[in-house]
Amino acid sequence: MMARLEEWRDELRDHLSQPTSGDRDRATLLKLAALLHDAGKPQTRSQDESGRVRFWGHEKSGAEIAARALRRLRFSGEEVTLARRVVAHHLRPLHLSRAEKVTRRAVYRFFRDTGEAGVDVVLLSLADHMGITAEWPRAADVAAILLEAYFYRRREIISPPKLVGGRDLMAEFDLAPGPRIGELLERVREAQAEGRISKRQEALSLVSEILKEHPVLPQETPYGILEIES
């Protein structure tokens, strides 16, 4: 495993040594998140008909428990937010490892949702997985994909340059201000992350196609696509 992480040794060292607003470093916050990441299991424990024990949603419960604990210890708001995100998303890399292929869109969405806590989430998830099973090669592969994107391909996949803004879409397609504009811009960013578009006109053409095919935009939910009115 250490050999797999060796490529990003310097980057990871620099990342974990970054100071927080509470005069601590990220490594300290990551250790605290690791300590608390399963704190939500007792209150989410259930047992199915076969007798198998489940902990559905423990990551969300654990995130709130971690946040409350750090607030009581007078950690800064930035530190509380970081720890909460790490705990809340620590299962995401595991879910990605179950996919046949980790797409560029999946990588983009992972870092979109985890923000600056993304690398910390990867490290915690990897440690968590290694503590449970010796079968970690796939988890290591996913970690490598995510770390490569963050450290070497960030502008290409995670934070692509802005091609169009909300005012551009409102003027071009006679749209009113509202959530729909943000949804369209997000579709543009995802297309950039996938490598499907790279120019302003391509972005406008994509939006035009979306509006023709979906006068009512589909909304992504954890359970699939839900239609919402414009």
PDB file of C-alpha atoms in Angstrom:
ATOM      1  CA  MET A   1       0.000   0.000   0.000  1.00  0.00           C
ATOM      2  CA  MET A   2       2.772   2.443   0.886  1.00  0.00           C
ATOM      3  CA  ALA A   3       4.269   1.835  -2.538  1.00  0.00           C
ATOM      4  CA  ARG A   4       0.967   2.909  -4.121  1.00  0.00           C
ATOM      5  CA  LEU A   5       1.006   6.175  -2.146  1.00  0.00           C
ATOM      6  CA  GLU A   6       4.695   6.853  -2.716  1.00  0.00           C
ATOM      7  CA  GLU A   7       3.966   8.792  -5.903  1.00  0.00           C
ATOM      8  CA  TRP A   8       2.118  11.438  -3.871  1.00  0.00           C
ATOM      9  CA  ARG A   9       4.363  11.357  -0.800  1.00  0.00           C
ATOM     10  CA  ASP A  10       5.430  14.996  -1.028  1.00  0.00           C
ATOM     11  CA  GLU A  11       1.962  16.234  -1.949  1.00  0.00           C
ATOM     12  CA  LEU A  12       0.321  14.295   0.878  1.00  0.00           C
ATOM     13  CA  ARG A  13       2.908  15.495   3.376  1.00  0.00           C
ATOM     14  CA  ASP A  14       2.295  19.104   2.364  1.00  0.00           C
ATOM     15  CA  HIS A  15      -1.463  18.608   2.444  1.00  0.00           C
ATOM     16  CA  LEU A  16      -1.533  17.073   5.913  1.00  0.00           C
ATOM     17  CA  SER A  17       0.828  19.689   7.327  1.00  0.00           C
ATOM     18  CA  GLN A  18      -1.410  22.578   6.270  1.00  0.00           C
ATOM     19  CA  PRO A  19      -2.415  24.648   9.307  1.00  0.00           C
ATOM     20  CA  THR A  20      -6.065  25.078  10.238  1.00  0.00           C
ATOM     21  CA  SER A  21      -7.691  28.161  11.691  1.00  0.00           C
ATOM     22  CA  GLY A  22      -7.416  26.539  15.117  1.00  0.00           C
ATOM     23  CA  ASP A  23      -3.602  26.503  14.946  1.00  0.00           C
ATOM     24  CA  ARG A  24      -3.492  22.764  14.318  1.00  0.00           C
ATOM     25  CA  ASP A  25      -2.662  20.844  11.151  1.00  0.00           C
ATOM     26  CA  ARG A  26      -4.888  18.778   8.901  1.00  0.00           C
ATOM     27  CA  ALA A  27      -3.240  15.576  10.081  1.00  0.00           C
ATOM     28  CA  THR A  28      -4.613  16.249  13.567  1.00  0.00           C
ATOM     29  CA  LEU A  29      -8.118  16.799  12.198  1.00  0.00           C
ATOM     30  CA  LEU A  30      -7.864  13.631  10.113  1.00  0.00           C
ATOM     31  CA  LYS A  31      -6.916  11.609  13.195  1.00  0.00           C
ATOM     32  CA  LEU A  32      -9.896  13.006  15.092  1.00  0.00           C
ATOM     33  CA  ALA A  33     -12.199  12.228  12.168  1.00  0.00           C
ATOM     34  CA  ALA A  34     -10.819   8.683  12.086  1.00  0.00           C
ATOM     35  CA  LEU A  35     -11.484   8.321  15.805  1.00  0.00           C
ATOM     36  CA  LEU A  36     -15.095   9.456  15.397  1.00  0.00           C
ATOM     37  CA  HIS A  37     -15.982   8.186  11.925  1.00  0.00           C
ATOM     38  CA  ASP A  38     -18.095   5.257  13.157  1.00  0.00           C
ATOM     39  CA  ALA A  39     -19.612   7.072  16.143  1.00  0.00           C
ATOM     40  CA  GLY A  40     -23.022   6.914  14.480  1.00  0.00           C
ATOM     41  CA  LYS A  41     -23.167   3.115  14.373  1.00  0.00           C
ATOM     42  CA  PRO A  42     -24.805   2.472  17.772  1.00  0.00           C
ATOM     43  CA  GLN A  43     -27.832   4.635  16.983  1.00  0.00           C
ATOM     44  CA  THR A  44     -28.248   3.310  13.433  1.00  0.00           C
ATOM     45  CA  ARG A  45     -27.813  -0.391  14.192  1.00  0.00           C
ATOM     46  CA  SER A  46     -30.446  -2.701  12.731  1.00  0.00           C
ATOM     47  CA  GLN A  47     -30.746  -6.390  11.959  1.00  0.00           C
ATOM     48  CA  ASP A  48     -32.381  -7.901   8.896  1.00  0.00           C
ATOM     49  CA  GLU A  49     -34.349 -11.147   8.658  1.00  0.00           C
ATOM     50  CA  SER A  50     -31.204 -13.168   8.018  1.00  0.00           C
ATOM     51  CA  GLY A  51     -29.628 -11.837  11.192  1.00  0.00           C
ATOM     52  CA  ARG A  52     -27.145  -9.600   9.414  1.00  0.00           C
ATOM     53  CA  VAL A  53     -26.395  -6.398  11.282  1.00  0.00           C
ATOM     54  CA  ARG A  54     -26.582  -3.144   9.306  1.00  0.00           C
ATOM     55  CA  PHE A  55     -25.695   0.461  10.046  1.00  0.00           C
ATOM     56  CA  TRP A  56     -27.582   2.345   7.348  1.00  0.00           C
ATOM     57  CA  GLY A  57     -26.837   6.066   7.458  1.00  0.00           C
ATOM     58  CA  HIS A  58     -24.225   5.810  10.185  1.00  0.00           C
ATOM     59  CA  GLU A  59     -21.916   8.130   8.271  1.00  0.00           C
ATOM     60  CA  LYS A  60     -24.443  10.981   8.458  1.00  0.00           C
ATOM     61  CA  SER A  61     -25.184  10.410  12.130  1.00  0.00           C
ATOM     62  CA  GLY A  62     -21.483  10.104  12.840  1.00  0.00           C
ATOM     63  CA  ALA A  63     -20.792  13.386  11.063  1.00  0.00           C
ATOM     64  CA  GLU A  64     -23.148  15.254  13.371  1.00  0.00           C
ATOM     65  CA  ILE A  65     -21.736  13.517  16.447  1.00  0.00           C
ATOM     66  CA  ALA A  66     -18.216  14.478  15.374  1.00  0.00           C
ATOM     67  CA  ALA A  67     -19.289  18.074  14.776  1.00  0.00           C
ATOM     68  CA  ARG A  68     -20.875  18.352  18.214  1.00  0.00           C
ATOM     69  CA  ALA A  69     -17.824  16.831  19.877  1.00  0.00           C
ATOM     70  CA  LEU A  70     -15.435  19.273  18.215  1.00  0.00           C
ATOM     71  CA  ARG A  71     -17.646  22.235  19.060  1.00  0.00           C
ATOM     72  CA  ARG A  72     -17.612  21.220  22.722  1.00  0.00           C
ATOM     73  CA  LEU A  73     -13.818  21.099  22.532  1.00  0.00           C
ATOM     74  CA  ARG A  74     -13.804  24.647  21.113  1.00  0.00           C
ATOM     75  CA  PHE A  75     -12.497  23.744  17.680  1.00  0.00           C
ATOM     76  CA  SER A  76     -12.949  26.422  15.027  1.00  0.00           C
ATOM     77  CA  GLY A  77     -15.843  26.447  12.579  1.00  0.00           C
ATOM     78  CA  GLU A  78     -13.481  25.551   9.742  1.00  0.00           C
ATOM     79  CA  GLU A  79     -12.197  22.548  11.661  1.00  0.00           C
ATOM     80  CA  VAL A  80     -15.709  21.389  12.554  1.00  0.00           C
ATOM     81  CA  THR A  81     -16.763  21.618   8.901  1.00  0.00           C
ATOM     82  CA  LEU A  82     -13.719  19.674   7.743  1.00  0.00           C
ATOM     83  CA  ALA A  83     -14.199  16.879  10.273  1.00  0.00           C
ATOM     84  CA  ARG A  84     -17.925  16.661   9.510  1.00  0.00           C
ATOM     85  CA  ARG A  85     -17.280  16.316   5.784  1.00  0.00           C
ATOM     86  CA  VAL A  86     -14.617  13.670   6.238  1.00  0.00           C
ATOM     87  CA  VAL A  87     -16.898  11.541   8.411  1.00  0.00           C
ATOM     88  CA  ALA A  88     -19.999  12.147   6.278  1.00  0.00           C
ATOM     89  CA  HIS A  89     -18.295  11.010   3.072  1.00  0.00           C
ATOM     90  CA  HIS A  90     -15.927   8.301   4.301  1.00  0.00           C
ATOM     91  CA  LEU A  91     -17.910   5.590   2.486  1.00  0.00           C
ATOM     92  CA  ARG A  92     -17.833   7.345  -0.900  1.00  0.00           C
ATOM     93  CA  PRO A  93     -14.545   5.811  -2.125  1.00  0.00           C
ATOM     94  CA  LEU A  94     -15.833   2.372  -1.121  1.00  0.00           C
ATOM     95  CA  HIS A  95     -18.940   2.921  -3.222  1.00  0.00           C
ATOM     96  CA  LEU A  96     -16.755   3.991  -6.146  1.00  0.00           C
ATOM     97  CA  SER A  97     -14.664   0.842  -5.791  1.00  0.00           C
ATOM     98  CA  ARG A  98     -17.768  -1.246  -6.459  1.00  0.00           C
ATOM     99  CA  ALA A  99     -18.301   0.347  -9.860  1.00  0.00           C
ATOM    100  CA  GLU A 100     -16.953  -1.404 -12.935  1.00  0.00           C
ATOM    101  CA  LYS A 101     -15.190   1.813 -13.927  1.00  0.00           C
ATOM    102  CA  VAL A 102     -14.510   5.056 -12.071  1.00  0.00           C
ATOM    103  CA  THR A 103     -15.460   7.687 -14.627  1.00  0.00           C
ATOM    104  CA  ARG A 104     -14.205  11.246 -14.818  1.00  0.00           C
ATOM    105  CA  ARG A 105     -17.711  12.405 -13.973  1.00  0.00           C
ATOM    106  CA  ALA A 106     -17.669  10.276 -10.814  1.00  0.00           C
ATOM    107  CA  VAL A 107     -14.328  11.799  -9.824  1.00  0.00           C
ATOM    108  CA  TYR A 108     -15.682  15.295 -10.445  1.00  0.00           C
ATOM    109  CA  ARG A 109     -18.786  14.627  -8.355  1.00  0.00           C
ATOM    110  CA  PHE A 110     -16.718  13.168  -5.530  1.00  0.00           C
ATOM    111  CA  PHE A 111     -14.622  16.310  -5.172  1.00  0.00           C
ATOM    112  CA  ARG A 112     -17.607  18.563  -5.831  1.00  0.00           C
ATOM    113  CA  ASP A 113     -19.332  17.039  -2.819  1.00  0.00           C
ATOM    114  CA  THR A 114     -16.328  16.648  -0.521  1.00  0.00           C
ATOM    115  CA  GLY A 115     -14.647  19.939  -1.391  1.00  0.00           C
ATOM    116  CA  GLU A 116     -11.315  20.566   0.291  1.00  0.00           C
ATOM    117  CA  ALA A 117     -11.884  17.495   2.472  1.00  0.00           C
ATOM    118  CA  GLY A 118     -11.597  15.173  -0.532  1.00  0.00           C
ATOM    119  CA  VAL A 119      -8.025  14.014   0.012  1.00  0.00           C
ATOM    120  CA  ASP A 120      -8.687  13.459   3.716  1.00  0.00           C
ATOM    121  CA  VAL A 121     -11.754  11.380   2.825  1.00  0.00           C
ATOM    122  CA  VAL A 122      -9.639   9.224   0.510  1.00  0.00           C
ATOM    123  CA  LEU A 123      -7.049   8.576   3.219  1.00  0.00           C
ATOM    124  CA  LEU A 124      -9.603   7.769   5.922  1.00  0.00           C
ATOM    125  CA  SER A 125     -11.562   5.478   3.622  1.00  0.00           C
ATOM    126  CA  LEU A 126      -8.411   3.619   2.646  1.00  0.00           C
ATOM    127  CA  ALA A 127      -7.325   3.160   6.265  1.00  0.00           C
ATOM    128  CA  ASP A 128     -10.835   2.069   7.230  1.00  0.00           C
ATOM    129  CA  HIS A 129     -10.933  -0.494   4.430  1.00  0.00           C
ATOM    130  CA  MET A 130      -7.491  -1.892   5.286  1.00  0.00           C
ATOM    131  CA  GLY A 131      -8.566  -2.296   8.898  1.00  0.00           C
ATOM    132  CA  ILE A 132     -11.483  -4.489   7.853  1.00  0.00           C
ATOM    133  CA  THR A 133     -10.084  -6.686   5.098  1.00  0.00           C
ATOM    134  CA  ALA A 134      -6.820  -7.630   3.434  1.00  0.00           C
ATOM    135  CA  GLU A 135      -8.537  -7.401   0.046  1.00  0.00           C
ATOM    136  CA  TRP A 136      -7.695  -3.780  -0.659  1.00  0.00           C
ATOM    137  CA  PRO A 137      -6.207  -3.659  -4.215  1.00  0.00           C
ATOM    138  CA  ARG A 138      -9.416  -2.238  -5.724  1.00  0.00           C
ATOM    139  CA  ALA A 139      -9.675   0.336  -2.939  1.00  0.00           C
ATOM    140  CA  ALA A 140      -6.058   1.287  -3.623  1.00  0.00           C
ATOM    141  CA  ASP A 141      -6.821   1.660  -7.333  1.00  0.00           C
ATOM    142  CA  VAL A 142      -9.699   4.035  -6.587  1.00  0.00           C
ATOM    143  CA  ALA A 143      -7.556   6.018  -4.155  1.00  0.00           C
ATOM    144  CA  ALA A 144      -4.892   6.345  -6.847  1.00  0.00           C
ATOM    145  CA  ILE A 145      -7.431   7.625  -9.381  1.00  0.00           C
ATOM    146  CA  LEU A 146      -8.771  10.231  -6.951  1.00  0.00           C
ATOM    147  CA  LEU A 147      -5.352  11.398  -5.761  1.00  0.00           C
ATOM    148  CA  GLU A 148      -4.027  11.670  -9.312  1.00  0.00           C
ATOM    149  CA  ALA A 149      -7.011  13.812 -10.273  1.00  0.00           C
ATOM    150  CA  TYR A 150      -6.576  16.078  -7.252  1.00  0.00           C
ATOM    151  CA  PHE A 151      -2.834  16.591  -7.417  1.00  0.00           C
ATOM    152  CA  TYR A 152      -2.093  16.307 -11.149  1.00  0.00           C
ATOM    153  CA  ARG A 153      -5.325  16.895 -13.106  1.00  0.00           C
ATOM    154  CA  ARG A 154      -7.254  19.273 -10.896  1.00  0.00           C
ATOM    155  CA  ARG A 155      -7.916  21.962 -13.498  1.00  0.00           C
ATOM    156  CA  GLU A 156      -8.850  19.353 -16.072  1.00  0.00           C
ATOM    157  CA  ILE A 157     -11.288  17.254 -14.030  1.00  0.00           C
ATOM    158  CA  ILE A 158     -12.068  18.812 -10.658  1.00  0.00           C
ATOM    159  CA  SER A 159     -12.100  22.577 -11.263  1.00  0.00           C
ATOM    160  CA  PRO A 160     -12.414  23.157 -15.015  1.00  0.00           C
ATOM    161  CA  PRO A 161     -12.198  26.783 -16.188  1.00  0.00           C
ATOM    162  CA  LYS A 162     -15.443  28.713 -16.500  1.00  0.00           C
ATOM    163  CA  LEU A 163     -16.870  28.695 -20.028  1.00  0.00           C
ATOM    164  CA  VAL A 164     -20.216  30.417 -19.450  1.00  0.00           C
ATOM    165  CA  GLY A 165     -21.994  32.102 -16.575  1.00  0.00           C
ATOM    166  CA  GLY A 166     -25.570  32.471 -15.476  1.00  0.00           C
ATOM    167  CA  ARG A 167     -26.033  35.792 -17.269  1.00  0.00           C
ATOM    168  CA  ASP A 168     -24.802  34.209 -20.495  1.00  0.00           C
ATOM    169  CA  LEU A 169     -27.470  31.505 -20.296  1.00  0.00           C
ATOM    170  CA  MET A 170     -30.250  33.922 -19.384  1.00  0.00           C
ATOM    171  CA  ALA A 171     -29.377  36.180 -22.317  1.00  0.00           C
ATOM    172  CA  GLU A 172     -28.802  33.393 -24.836  1.00  0.00           C
ATOM    173  CA  PHE A 173     -31.884  31.310 -24.022  1.00  0.00           C
ATOM    174  CA  ASP A 174     -34.233  33.898 -22.520  1.00  0.00           C
ATOM    175  CA  LEU A 175     -34.269  32.184 -19.136  1.00  0.00           C
ATOM    176  CA  ALA A 176     -35.369  33.687 -15.850  1.00  0.00           C
ATOM    177  CA  PRO A 177     -33.079  33.705 -12.799  1.00  0.00           C
ATOM    178  CA  GLY A 178     -33.519  30.699 -10.540  1.00  0.00           C
ATOM    179  CA  PRO A 179     -32.283  27.229  -9.603  1.00  0.00           C
ATOM    180  CA  ARG A 180     -32.552  26.056 -13.192  1.00  0.00           C
ATOM    181  CA  ILE A 181     -29.620  28.262 -14.180  1.00  0.00           C
ATOM    182  CA  GLY A 182     -27.435  26.618 -11.566  1.00  0.00           C
ATOM    183  CA  GLU A 183     -28.515  23.176 -12.735  1.00  0.00           C
ATOM    184  CA  LEU A 184     -27.579  23.987 -16.324  1.00  0.00           C
ATOM    185  CA  LEU A 185     -24.207  25.387 -15.292  1.00  0.00           C
ATOM    186  CA  GLU A 186     -23.545  22.221 -13.329  1.00  0.00           C
ATOM    187  CA  ARG A 187     -24.301  20.127 -16.423  1.00  0.00           C
ATOM    188  CA  VAL A 188     -21.771  22.236 -18.312  1.00  0.00           C
ATOM    189  CA  ARG A 189     -19.113  21.713 -15.646  1.00  0.00           C
ATOM    190  CA  GLU A 190     -19.739  17.967 -15.644  1.00  0.00           C
ATOM    191  CA  ALA A 191     -19.359  17.860 -19.422  1.00  0.00           C
ATOM    192  CA  GLN A 192     -16.059  19.729 -19.079  1.00  0.00           C
ATOM    193  CA  ALA A 193     -14.857  17.307 -16.431  1.00  0.00           C
ATOM    194  CA  GLU A 194     -15.732  14.409 -18.730  1.00  0.00           C
ATOM    195  CA  GLY A 195     -13.719  16.007 -21.523  1.00  0.00           C
ATOM    196  CA  ARG A 196     -16.744  16.379 -23.804  1.00  0.00           C
ATOM    197  CA  ILE A 197     -16.513  20.159 -24.150  1.00  0.00           C
ATOM    198  CA  SER A 198     -13.773  22.763 -23.766  1.00  0.00           C
ATOM    199  CA  LYS A 199     -15.043  25.884 -25.556  1.00  0.00           C
ATOM    200  CA  ARG A 200     -17.732  28.476 -24.879  1.00  0.00           C
ATOM    201  CA  GLN A 201     -19.719  27.665 -28.010  1.00  0.00           C
ATOM    202  CA  GLU A 202     -19.666  23.978 -27.131  1.00  0.00           C
ATOM    203  CA  ALA A 203     -21.100  24.846 -23.730  1.00  0.00           C
ATOM    204  CA  LEU A 204     -23.905  26.873 -25.290  1.00  0.00           C
ATOM    205  CA  SER A 205     -24.649  24.086 -27.767  1.00  0.00           C
ATOM    206  CA  LEU A 206     -24.847  21.605 -24.906  1.00  0.00           C
ATOM    207  CA  VAL A 207     -27.294  23.785 -22.991  1.00  0.00           C
ATOM    208  CA  SER A 208     -29.383  24.184 -26.130  1.00  0.00           C
ATOM    209  CA  GLU A 209     -29.572  20.399 -26.525  1.00  0.00           C
ATOM    210  CA  ILE A 210     -30.497  19.933 -22.867  1.00  0.00           C
ATOM    211  CA  LEU A 211     -33.305  22.473 -23.083  1.00  0.00           C
ATOM    212  CA  LYS A 212     -34.685  20.803 -26.217  1.00  0.00           C
ATOM    213  CA  GLU A 213     -34.585  17.318 -24.722  1.00  0.00           C
ATOM    214  CA  HIS A 214     -35.635  18.291 -21.202  1.00  0.00           C
ATOM    215  CA  PRO A 215     -37.954  21.296 -20.989  1.00  0.00           C
ATOM    216  CA  VAL A 216     -38.261  20.100 -17.389  1.00  0.00           C
ATOM    217  CA  LEU A 217     -34.791  19.303 -16.083  1.00  0.00           C
ATOM    218  CA  PRO A 218     -34.222  16.012 -14.266  1.00  0.00           C
ATOM    219  CA  GLN A 219     -32.938  16.387 -10.724  1.00  0.00           C
ATOM    220  CA  GLU A 220     -30.363  13.969  -9.372  1.00  0.00           C
ATOM    221  CA  THR A 221     -31.202  12.287  -6.063  1.00  0.00           C
ATOM    222  CA  PRO A 222     -29.478   9.500  -4.114  1.00  0.00           C
ATOM    223  CA  TYR A 223     -32.133   7.170  -5.518  1.00  0.00           C
ATOM    224  CA  GLY A 224     -32.011   8.145  -9.168  1.00  0.00           C
ATOM    225  CA  ILE A 225     -33.523  10.875 -11.311  1.00  0.00           C
ATOM    226  CA  LEU A 226     -36.504  12.893 -10.165  1.00  0.00           C
ATOM    227  CA  GLU A 227     -38.337  15.255 -12.499  1.00  0.00           C
ATOM    228  CA  ILE A 228     -38.756  18.806 -11.208  1.00  0.00           C
ATOM    229  CA  GLU A 229     -40.710  21.643 -12.703  1.00  0.00           C
ATOM    230  CA  SER A 230     -38.884  24.615 -14.100  1.00  0.00           C
TER     231      SER A 230
END
